[in-house]
mmCIF file of C-alpha atoms in Angstrom:
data_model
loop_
_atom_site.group_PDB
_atom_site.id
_atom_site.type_symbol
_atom_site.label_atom_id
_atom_site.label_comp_id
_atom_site.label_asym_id
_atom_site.label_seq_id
_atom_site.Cartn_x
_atom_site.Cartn_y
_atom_site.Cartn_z
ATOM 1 C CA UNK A 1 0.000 0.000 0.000
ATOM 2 C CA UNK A 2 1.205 3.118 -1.015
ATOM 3 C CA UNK A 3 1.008 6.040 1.818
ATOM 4 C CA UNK A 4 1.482 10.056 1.524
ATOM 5 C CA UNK A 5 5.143 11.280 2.342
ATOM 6 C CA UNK A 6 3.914 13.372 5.382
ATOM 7 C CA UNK A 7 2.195 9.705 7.086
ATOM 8 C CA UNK A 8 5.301 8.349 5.823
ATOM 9 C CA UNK A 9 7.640 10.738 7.862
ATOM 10 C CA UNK A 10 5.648 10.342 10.416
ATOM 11 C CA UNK A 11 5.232 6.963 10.801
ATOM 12 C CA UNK A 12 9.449 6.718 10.207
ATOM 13 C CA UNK A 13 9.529 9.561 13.184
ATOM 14 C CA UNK A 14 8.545 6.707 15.578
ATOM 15 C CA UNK A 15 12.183 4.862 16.531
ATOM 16 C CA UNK A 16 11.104 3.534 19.445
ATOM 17 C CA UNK A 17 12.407 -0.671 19.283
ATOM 18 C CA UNK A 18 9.328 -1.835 19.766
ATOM 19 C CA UNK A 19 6.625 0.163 17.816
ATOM 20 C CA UNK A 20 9.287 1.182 15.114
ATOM 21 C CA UNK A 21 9.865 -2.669 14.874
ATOM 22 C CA UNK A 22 5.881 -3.284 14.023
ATOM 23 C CA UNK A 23 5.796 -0.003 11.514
ATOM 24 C CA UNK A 24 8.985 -1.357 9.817
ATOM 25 C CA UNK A 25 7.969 -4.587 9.267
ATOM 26 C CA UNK A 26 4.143 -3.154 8.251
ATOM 27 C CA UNK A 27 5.577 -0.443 5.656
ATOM 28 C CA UNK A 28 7.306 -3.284 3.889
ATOM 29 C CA UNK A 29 5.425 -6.262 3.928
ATOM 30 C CA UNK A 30 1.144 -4.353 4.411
ATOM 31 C CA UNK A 31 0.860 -6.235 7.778
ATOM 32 C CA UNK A 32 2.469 -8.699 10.384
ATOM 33 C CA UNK A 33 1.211 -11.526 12.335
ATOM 34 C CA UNK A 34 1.550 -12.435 15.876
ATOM 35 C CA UNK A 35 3.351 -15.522 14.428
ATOM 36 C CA UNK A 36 6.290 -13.343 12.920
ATOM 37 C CA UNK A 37 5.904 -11.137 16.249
ATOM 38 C CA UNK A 38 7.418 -13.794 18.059
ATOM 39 C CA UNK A 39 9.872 -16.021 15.301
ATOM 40 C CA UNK A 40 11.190 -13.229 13.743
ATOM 41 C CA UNK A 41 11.362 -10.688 16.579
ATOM 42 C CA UNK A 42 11.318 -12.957 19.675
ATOM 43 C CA UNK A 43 8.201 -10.626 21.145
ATOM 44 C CA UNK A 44 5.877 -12.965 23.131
ATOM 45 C CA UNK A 45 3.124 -10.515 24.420
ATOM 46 C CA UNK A 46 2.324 -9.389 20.880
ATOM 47 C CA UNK A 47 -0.900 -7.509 21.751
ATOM 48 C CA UNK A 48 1.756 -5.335 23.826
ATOM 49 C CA UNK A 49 3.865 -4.745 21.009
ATOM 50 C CA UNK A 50 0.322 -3.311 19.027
ATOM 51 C CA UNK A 51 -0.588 -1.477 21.627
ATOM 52 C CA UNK A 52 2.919 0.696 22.029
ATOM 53 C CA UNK A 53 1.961 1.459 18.223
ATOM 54 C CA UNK A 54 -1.395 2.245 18.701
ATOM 55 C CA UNK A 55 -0.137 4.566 21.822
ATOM 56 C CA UNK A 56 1.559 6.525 19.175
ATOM 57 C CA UNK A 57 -1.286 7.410 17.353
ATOM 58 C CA UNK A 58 -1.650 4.713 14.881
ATOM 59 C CA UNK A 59 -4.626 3.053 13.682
ATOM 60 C CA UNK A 60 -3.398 -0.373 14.053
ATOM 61 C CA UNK A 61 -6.203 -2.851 12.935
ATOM 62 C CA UNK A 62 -6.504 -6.228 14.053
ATOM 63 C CA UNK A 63 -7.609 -8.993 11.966
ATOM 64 C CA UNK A 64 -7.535 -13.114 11.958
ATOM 65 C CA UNK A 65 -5.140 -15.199 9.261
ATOM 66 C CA UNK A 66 -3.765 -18.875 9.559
ATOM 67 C CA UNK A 67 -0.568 -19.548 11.100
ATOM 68 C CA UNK A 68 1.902 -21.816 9.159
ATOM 69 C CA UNK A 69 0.191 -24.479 11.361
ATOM 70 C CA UNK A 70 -3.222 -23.940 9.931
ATOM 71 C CA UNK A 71 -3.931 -22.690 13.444
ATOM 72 C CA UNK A 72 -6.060 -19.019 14.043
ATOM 73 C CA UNK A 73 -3.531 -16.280 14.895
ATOM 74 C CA UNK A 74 -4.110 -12.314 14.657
ATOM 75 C CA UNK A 75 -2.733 -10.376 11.985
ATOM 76 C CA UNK A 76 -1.943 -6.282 12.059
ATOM 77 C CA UNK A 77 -2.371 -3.728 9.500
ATOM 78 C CA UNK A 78 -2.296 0.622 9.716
ATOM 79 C CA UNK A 79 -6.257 1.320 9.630
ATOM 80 C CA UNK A 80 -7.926 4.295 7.524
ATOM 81 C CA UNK A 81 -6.330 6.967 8.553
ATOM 82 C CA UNK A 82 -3.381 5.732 9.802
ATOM 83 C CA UNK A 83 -3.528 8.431 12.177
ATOM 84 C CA UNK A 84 -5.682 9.206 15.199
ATOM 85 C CA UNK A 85 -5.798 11.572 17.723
ATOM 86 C CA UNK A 86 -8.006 11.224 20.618
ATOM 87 C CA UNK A 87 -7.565 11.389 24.372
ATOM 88 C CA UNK A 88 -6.040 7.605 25.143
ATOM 89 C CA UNK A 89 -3.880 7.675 21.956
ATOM 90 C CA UNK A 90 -1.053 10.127 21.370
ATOM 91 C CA UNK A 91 1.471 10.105 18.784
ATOM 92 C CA UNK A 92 4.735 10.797 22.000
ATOM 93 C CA UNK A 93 3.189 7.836 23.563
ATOM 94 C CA UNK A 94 2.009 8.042 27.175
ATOM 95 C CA UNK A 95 4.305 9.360 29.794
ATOM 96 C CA UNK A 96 6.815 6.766 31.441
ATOM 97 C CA UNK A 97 5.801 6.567 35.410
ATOM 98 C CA UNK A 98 8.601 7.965 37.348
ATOM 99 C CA UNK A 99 10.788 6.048 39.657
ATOM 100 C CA UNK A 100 9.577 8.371 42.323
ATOM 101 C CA UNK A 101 6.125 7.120 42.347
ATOM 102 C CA UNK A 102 7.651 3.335 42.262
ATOM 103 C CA UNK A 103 9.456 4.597 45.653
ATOM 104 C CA UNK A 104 6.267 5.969 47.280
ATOM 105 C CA UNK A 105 4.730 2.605 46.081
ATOM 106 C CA UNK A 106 7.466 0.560 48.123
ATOM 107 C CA UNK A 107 7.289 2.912 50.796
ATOM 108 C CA UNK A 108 3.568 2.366 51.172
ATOM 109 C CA UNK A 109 2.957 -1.112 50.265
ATOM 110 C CA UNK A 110 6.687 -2.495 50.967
ATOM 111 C CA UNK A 111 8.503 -4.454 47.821
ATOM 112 C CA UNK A 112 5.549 -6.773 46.908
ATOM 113 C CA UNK A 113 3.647 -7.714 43.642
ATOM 114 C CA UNK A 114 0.013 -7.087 44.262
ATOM 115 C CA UNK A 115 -1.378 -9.772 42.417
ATOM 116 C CA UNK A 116 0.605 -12.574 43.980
ATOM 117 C CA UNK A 117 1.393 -11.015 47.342
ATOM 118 C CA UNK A 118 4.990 -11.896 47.429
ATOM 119 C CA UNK A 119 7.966 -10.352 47.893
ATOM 120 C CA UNK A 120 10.617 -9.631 45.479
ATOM 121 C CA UNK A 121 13.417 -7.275 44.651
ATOM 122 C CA UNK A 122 12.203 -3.536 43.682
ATOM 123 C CA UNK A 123 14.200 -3.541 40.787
ATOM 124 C CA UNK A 124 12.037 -6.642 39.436
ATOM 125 C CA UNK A 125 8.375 -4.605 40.117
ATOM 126 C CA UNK A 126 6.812 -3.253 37.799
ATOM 127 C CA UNK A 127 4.534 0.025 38.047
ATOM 128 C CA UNK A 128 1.006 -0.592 36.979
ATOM 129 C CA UNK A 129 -1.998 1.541 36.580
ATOM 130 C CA UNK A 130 -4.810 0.054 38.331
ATOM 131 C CA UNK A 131 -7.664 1.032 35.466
ATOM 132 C CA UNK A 132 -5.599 0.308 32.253
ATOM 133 C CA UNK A 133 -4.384 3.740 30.361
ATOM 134 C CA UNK A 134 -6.319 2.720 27.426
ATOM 135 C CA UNK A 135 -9.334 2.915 29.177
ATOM 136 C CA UNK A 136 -8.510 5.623 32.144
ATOM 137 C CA UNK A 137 -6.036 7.759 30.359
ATOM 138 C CA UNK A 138 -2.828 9.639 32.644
ATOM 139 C CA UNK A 139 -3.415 9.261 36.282
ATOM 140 C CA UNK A 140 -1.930 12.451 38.514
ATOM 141 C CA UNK A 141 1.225 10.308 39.650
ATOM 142 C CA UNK A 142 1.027 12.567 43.043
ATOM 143 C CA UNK A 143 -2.595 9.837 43.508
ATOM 144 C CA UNK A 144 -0.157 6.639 43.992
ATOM 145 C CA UNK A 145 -3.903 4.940 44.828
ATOM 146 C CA UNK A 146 -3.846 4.990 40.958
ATOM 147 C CA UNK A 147 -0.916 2.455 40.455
ATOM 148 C CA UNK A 148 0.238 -0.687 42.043
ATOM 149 C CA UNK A 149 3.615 -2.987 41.850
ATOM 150 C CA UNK A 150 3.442 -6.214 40.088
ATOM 151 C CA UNK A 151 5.666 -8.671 38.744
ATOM 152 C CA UNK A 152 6.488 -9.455 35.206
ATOM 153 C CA UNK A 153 4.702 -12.301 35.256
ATOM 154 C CA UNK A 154 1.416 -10.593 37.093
ATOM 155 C CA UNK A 155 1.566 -7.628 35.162
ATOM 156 C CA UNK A 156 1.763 -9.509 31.927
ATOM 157 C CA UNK A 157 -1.214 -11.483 33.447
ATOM 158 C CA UNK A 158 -3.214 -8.598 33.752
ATOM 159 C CA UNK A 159 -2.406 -7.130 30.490
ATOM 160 C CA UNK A 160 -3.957 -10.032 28.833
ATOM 161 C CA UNK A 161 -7.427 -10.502 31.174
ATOM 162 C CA UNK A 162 -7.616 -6.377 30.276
ATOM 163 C CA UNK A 163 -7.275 -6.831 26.923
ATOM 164 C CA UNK A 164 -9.750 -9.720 26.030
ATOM 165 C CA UNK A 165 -12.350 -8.147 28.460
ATOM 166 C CA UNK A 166 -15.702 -6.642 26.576
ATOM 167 C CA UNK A 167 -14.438 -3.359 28.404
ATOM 168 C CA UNK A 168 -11.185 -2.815 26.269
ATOM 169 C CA UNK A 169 -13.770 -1.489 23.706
ATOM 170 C CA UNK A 170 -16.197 -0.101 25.974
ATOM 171 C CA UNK A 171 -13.715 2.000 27.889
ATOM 172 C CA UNK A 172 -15.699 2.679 30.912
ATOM 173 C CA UNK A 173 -13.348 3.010 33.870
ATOM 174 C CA UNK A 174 -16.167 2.506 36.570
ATOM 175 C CA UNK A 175 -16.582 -0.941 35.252
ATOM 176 C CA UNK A 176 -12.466 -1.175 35.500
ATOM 177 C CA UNK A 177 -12.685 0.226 39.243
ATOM 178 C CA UNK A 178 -14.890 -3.139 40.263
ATOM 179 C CA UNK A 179 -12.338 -5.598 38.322
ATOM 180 C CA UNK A 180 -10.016 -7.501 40.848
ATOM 181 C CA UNK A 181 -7.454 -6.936 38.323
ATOM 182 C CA UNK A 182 -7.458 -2.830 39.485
ATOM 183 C CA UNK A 183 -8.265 -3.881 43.019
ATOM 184 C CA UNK A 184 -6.873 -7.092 43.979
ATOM 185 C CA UNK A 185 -6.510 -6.652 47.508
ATOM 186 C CA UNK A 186 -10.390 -6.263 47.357
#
């Protein structure tokens, strides 16, 4: 598919790894698959890898193809316009969470993921919204009831359940603020 110069530049403007890795691969070939998300570029939480695109303003559609194994996989293509702006979806991406809020987080809670209640290394926690940002947008950082410390493996966990629920297209974050995902300790 043939695109303007300006979407073009644009697109090219995005050198993030990840999301420049989905664009690259998309500008040459029309789409990729979750398949060649993980062979070719050894990401395993492809929906992850679409959404850092789609956090840059992209139109990223999804779609079903066969795998090489005859198996249902997804498949990702830029959407028309390949740009949108709109509150949850910015073309700088959303703002990394600082490592001060990860501190008042510790402080608060102590050095534990709050999914599986264990406890492990700060370096190894990961800062996590409680209602996704897809669906609740920034949170004021200075509200550390807004975030939470998980794991890898937890917050990769979550990421998933968030992403097949009905709500991911809804985008209602009262229905979020019930989920034991936001509020596990509920």
């Amino acid at each position: 598919m043939k695109y303007p110069q300006d979407t073009i530049d644009k697109l090219n403007a995005i050198t993030d790894k990840r999301p420049a890795t989905v664009i690259q691969h998309i500008l040459k070939y029309g789409f990729i698959t979750t398949e060649e998300l993980k062979n070719k570029y050894g990401y395993e939480h492809a929906p992850r890898a679409a959404r850092d695109v789609r956090e840059r303003g992209v139109n990223l559609v999804t779609y079903g193809v066969k795998g090489s194994d005859g198996r249902n996989i997804v498949a990702y293509k830029f959407g028309d316009p390949v740009f949108v702006e709109d509150k949850l979806s910015k073309v700088g991406g959303r703002t990394a969470l600082s490592q001060a809020l990860k501190k008042s987080l510790v402080d608060k809670y102590g050095s534990v993921c709050f999914i599986y209640l264990q406890p492990m290394e700060k370096r190894l926690l990961q800062v996590d919204h409680r209602i996704p940002y897809e669906i609740g947008g920034e949170q004021d950082e200075n509200n550390i009831d807004c975030f939470m410390l998980l794991s890898p493996s937890a917050n990769r966990a979550k990421s998933w359940t968030c992403e097949h629920c009905p709500n991911w297209v809804r985008k209602d974050p009262a229905m979020c603020e019930k989920c034991i995902w936001a509020h596990p300790e509920e």
